[in-house]
CSV table of C-alpha atoms in Angstrom, one decimal:
chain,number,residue,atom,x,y,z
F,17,UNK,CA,16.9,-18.4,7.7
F,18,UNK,CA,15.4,-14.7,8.9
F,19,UNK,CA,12.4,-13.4,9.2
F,20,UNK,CA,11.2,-11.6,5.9
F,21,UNK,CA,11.4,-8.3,5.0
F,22,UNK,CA,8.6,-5.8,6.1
F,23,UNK,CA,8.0,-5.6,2.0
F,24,UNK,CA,7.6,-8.8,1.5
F,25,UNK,CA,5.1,-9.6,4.9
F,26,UNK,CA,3.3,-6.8,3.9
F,27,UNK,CA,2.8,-9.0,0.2
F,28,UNK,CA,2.3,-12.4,2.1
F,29,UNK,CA,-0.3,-10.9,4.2
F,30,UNK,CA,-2.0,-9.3,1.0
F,31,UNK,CA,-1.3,-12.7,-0.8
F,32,UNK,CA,-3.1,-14.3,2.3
F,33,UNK,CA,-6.6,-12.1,1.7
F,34,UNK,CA,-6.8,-11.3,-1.7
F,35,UNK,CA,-8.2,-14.2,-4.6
F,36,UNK,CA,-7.9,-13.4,-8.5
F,37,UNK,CA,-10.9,-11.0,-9.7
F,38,UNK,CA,-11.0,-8.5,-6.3
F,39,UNK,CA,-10.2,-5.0,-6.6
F,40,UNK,CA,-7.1,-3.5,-5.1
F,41,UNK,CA,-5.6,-0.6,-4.3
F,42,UNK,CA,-1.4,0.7,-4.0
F,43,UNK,CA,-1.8,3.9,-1.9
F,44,UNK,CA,1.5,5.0,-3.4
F,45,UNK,CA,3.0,3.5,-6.4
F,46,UNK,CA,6.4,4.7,-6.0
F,47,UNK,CA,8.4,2.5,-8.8
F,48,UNK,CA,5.7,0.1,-9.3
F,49,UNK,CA,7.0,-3.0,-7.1
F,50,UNK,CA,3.3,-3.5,-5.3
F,51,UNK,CA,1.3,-2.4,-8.2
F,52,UNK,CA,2.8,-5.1,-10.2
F,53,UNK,CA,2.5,-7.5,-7.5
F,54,UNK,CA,-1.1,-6.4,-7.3
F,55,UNK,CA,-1.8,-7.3,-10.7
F,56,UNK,CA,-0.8,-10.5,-10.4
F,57,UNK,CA,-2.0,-11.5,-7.3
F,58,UNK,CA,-5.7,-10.3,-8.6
F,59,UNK,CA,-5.0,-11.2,-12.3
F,60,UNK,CA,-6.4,-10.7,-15.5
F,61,UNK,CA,-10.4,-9.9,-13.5
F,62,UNK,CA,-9.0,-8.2,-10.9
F,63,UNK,CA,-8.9,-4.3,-10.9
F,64,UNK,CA,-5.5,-1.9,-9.4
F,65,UNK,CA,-5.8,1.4,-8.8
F,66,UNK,CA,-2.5,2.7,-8.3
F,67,UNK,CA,-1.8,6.3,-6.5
F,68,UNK,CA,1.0,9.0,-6.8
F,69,UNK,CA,1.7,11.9,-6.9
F,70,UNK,CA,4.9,12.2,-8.8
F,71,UNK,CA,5.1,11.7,-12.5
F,72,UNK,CA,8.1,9.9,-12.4
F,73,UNK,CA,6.4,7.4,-10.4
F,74,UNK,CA,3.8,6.6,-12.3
F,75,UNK,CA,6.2,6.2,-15.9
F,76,UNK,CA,8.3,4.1,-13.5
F,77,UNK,CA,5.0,2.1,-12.7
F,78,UNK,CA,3.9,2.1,-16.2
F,79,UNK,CA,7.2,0.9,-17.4
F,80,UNK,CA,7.2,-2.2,-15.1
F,81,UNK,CA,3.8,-3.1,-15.4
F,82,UNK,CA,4.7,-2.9,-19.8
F,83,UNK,CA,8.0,-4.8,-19.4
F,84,UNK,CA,5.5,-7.6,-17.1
F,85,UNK,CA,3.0,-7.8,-19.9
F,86,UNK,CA,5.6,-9.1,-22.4
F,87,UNK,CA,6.0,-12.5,-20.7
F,88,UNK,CA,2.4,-12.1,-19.0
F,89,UNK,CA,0.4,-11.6,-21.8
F,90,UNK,CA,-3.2,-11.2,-20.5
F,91,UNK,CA,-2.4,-12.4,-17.2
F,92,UNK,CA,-2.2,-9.2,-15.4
F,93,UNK,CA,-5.1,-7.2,-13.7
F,94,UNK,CA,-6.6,-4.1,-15.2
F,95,UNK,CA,-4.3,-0.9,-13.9
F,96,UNK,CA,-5.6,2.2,-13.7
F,97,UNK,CA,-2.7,4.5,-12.8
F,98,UNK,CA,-4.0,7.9,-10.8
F,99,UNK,CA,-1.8,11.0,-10.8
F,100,UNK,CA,-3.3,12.3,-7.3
F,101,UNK,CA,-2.0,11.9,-3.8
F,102,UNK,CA,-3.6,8.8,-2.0
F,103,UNK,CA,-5.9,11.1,-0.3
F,104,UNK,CA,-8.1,11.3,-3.3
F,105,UNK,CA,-9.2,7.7,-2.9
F,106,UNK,CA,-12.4,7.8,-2.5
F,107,UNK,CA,-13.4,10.4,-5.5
F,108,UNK,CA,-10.9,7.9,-7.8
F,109,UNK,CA,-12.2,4.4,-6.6
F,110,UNK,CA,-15.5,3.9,-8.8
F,111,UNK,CA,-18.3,3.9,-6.0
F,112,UNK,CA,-19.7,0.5,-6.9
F,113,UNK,CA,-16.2,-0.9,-5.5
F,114,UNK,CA,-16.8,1.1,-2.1
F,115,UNK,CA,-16.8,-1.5,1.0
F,116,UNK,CA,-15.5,-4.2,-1.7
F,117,UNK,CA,-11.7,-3.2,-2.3
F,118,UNK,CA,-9.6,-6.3,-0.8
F,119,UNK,CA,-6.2,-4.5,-0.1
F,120,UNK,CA,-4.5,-1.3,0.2
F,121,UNK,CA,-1.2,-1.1,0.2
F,122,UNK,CA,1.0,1.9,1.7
F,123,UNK,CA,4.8,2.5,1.0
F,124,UNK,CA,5.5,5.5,2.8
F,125,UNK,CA,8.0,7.8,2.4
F,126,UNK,CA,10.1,9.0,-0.7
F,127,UNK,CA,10.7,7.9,-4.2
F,128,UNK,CA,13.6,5.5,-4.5
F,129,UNK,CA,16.2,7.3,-6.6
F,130,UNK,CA,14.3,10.6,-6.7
F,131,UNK,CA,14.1,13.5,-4.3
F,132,UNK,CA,14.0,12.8,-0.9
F,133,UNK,CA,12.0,16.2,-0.1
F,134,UNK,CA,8.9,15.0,-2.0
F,135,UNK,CA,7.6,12.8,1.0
F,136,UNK,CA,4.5,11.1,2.0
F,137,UNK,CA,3.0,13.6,4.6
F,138,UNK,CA,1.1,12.9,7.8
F,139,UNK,CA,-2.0,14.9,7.2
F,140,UNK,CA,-2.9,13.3,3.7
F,141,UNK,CA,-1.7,9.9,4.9
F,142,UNK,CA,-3.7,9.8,7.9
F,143,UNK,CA,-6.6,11.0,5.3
F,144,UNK,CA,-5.8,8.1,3.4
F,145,UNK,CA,-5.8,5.8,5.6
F,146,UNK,CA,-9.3,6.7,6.9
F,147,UNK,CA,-10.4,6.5,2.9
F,148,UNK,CA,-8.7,3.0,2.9
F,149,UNK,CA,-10.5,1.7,5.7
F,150,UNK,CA,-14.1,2.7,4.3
F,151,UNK,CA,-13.3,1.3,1.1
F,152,UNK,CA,-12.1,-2.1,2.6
F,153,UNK,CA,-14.6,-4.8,2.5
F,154,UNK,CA,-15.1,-7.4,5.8
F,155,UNK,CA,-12.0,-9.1,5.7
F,156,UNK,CA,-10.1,-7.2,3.5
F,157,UNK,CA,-6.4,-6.3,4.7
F,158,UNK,CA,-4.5,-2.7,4.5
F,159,UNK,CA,-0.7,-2.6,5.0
F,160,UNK,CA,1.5,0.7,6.1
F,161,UNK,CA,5.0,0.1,5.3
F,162,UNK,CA,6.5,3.4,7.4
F,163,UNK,CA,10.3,4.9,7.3
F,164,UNK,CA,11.3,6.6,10.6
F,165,UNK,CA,14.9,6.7,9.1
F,166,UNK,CA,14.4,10.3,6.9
F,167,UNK,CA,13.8,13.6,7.7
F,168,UNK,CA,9.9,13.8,8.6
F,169,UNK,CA,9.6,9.7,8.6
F,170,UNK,CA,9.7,9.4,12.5
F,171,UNK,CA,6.8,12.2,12.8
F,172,UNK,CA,4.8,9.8,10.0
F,173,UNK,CA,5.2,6.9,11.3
F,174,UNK,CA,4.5,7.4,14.6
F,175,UNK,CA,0.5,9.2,13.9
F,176,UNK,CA,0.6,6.1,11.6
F,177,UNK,CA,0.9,3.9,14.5
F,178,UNK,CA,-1.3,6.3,16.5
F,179,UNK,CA,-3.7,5.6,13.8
F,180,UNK,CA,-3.7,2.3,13.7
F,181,UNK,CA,-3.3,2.2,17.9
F,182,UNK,CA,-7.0,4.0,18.1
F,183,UNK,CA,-9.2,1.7,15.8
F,184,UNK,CA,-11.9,-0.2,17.3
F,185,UNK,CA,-11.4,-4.3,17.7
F,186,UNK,CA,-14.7,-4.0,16.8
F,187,UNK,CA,-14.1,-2.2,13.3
F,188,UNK,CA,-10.6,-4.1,12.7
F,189,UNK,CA,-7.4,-5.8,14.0
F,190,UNK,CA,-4.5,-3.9,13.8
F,191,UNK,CA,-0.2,-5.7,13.8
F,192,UNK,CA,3.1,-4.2,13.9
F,193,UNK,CA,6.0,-5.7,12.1
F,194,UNK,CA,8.8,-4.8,13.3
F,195,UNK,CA,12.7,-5.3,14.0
F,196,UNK,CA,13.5,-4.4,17.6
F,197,UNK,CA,17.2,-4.0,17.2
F,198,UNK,CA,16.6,-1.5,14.2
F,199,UNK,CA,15.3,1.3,15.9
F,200,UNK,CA,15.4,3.6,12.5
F,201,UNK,CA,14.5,0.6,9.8
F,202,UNK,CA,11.7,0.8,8.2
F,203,UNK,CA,8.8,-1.6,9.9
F,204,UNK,CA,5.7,-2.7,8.8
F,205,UNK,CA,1.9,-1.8,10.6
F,206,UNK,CA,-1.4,-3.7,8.8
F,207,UNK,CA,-5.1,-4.0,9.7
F,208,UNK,CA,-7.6,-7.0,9.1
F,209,UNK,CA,-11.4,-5.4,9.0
F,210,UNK,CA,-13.8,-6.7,10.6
């Protein structure tokens, strides 16, 4: 048996920090994969907000998250689908959930199956990242998942790691998940806050 995937560490460590009823956040929705996970994990009192920019991305997110509620009937968190880039976060998440949101989950990169010259950007992911932390409550966990591998990944992933490199101990503990051998596969950096 391997080691997981980066996905699916990124979901135990969320899985590990985050109890039905807490508020949540996918930084990037993409095809919906970790907003539906999100919904379960927090459940039918738990709040998602889900980010993207694409509106491609957000029918593919609204499709799962309808084709999930069939056999999950009021089982699944509140979703509240955002057609903004992850940036926004803070104007989107309703301020009485500021320093409370449990998880924020990042997929960076492209849309699966769409263009690959839409991307995830450095500038409005560092921004995003700096919005996740604020909203995070004491404990609370944030996960990157970054793709050196295409055209403007590398440049991401490494002020990504930068990011995460220059935090405080005192404001958070920061990981890198990653597969030595695969210098271009995608690989996984998370935070606890303190």
């Amino acid at each position: 048996m391997g080691f997981l995937s980066v996905l699916s560490q990124a979901q135990r460590w969320v899985k590990e920090r985050v109890k039905p009823g807490d508020a949540v956040v996918d930084a990037t929705a993409g095809n919906g994969s970790d907003t539906l996970f999100l919904a379960r994990t927090v459940g039918s009192g738990g709040i998602v907000y889900a980010f993207d920019i694409q509106n491609e991305a957000l029918e593919n997110t609204r499709r799962r998250l309808d084709a999930a509620e069939v056999s999950e009937a009021g089982r699944l968190a509140e979703v509240t689908l955002v057609h903004a880039g992850h940036e926004t976060m803070d104007d989107a998440v309703a301020s009485d959930l500021h320093g409370r949101i449990a998880a924020v989950m990042f997929n960076l990169g492209y849309l699966p199956g769409a263009s690959s010259t839409v991307i995830t950007e450095p500038a409005t992911t560092l921004s995003a990242l700096d919005s996740a932390l604020r909203l995070l409550r004491g404990g609370g966990v944030l996960t990157a998942v970054v793709y050196p591998g295409h055209e403007g990944g590398q440049v991401e992933a490494d002020a990504v790691q930068a990011w995460a490199s220059g935090i405080s101990l005192s404001v958070a503990q920061t990981v890198i998940y990653r597969f030595p051998q695969k210098t271009v596969s995608p690989y996984l950096i998370a935070l606890i806050k303190r």
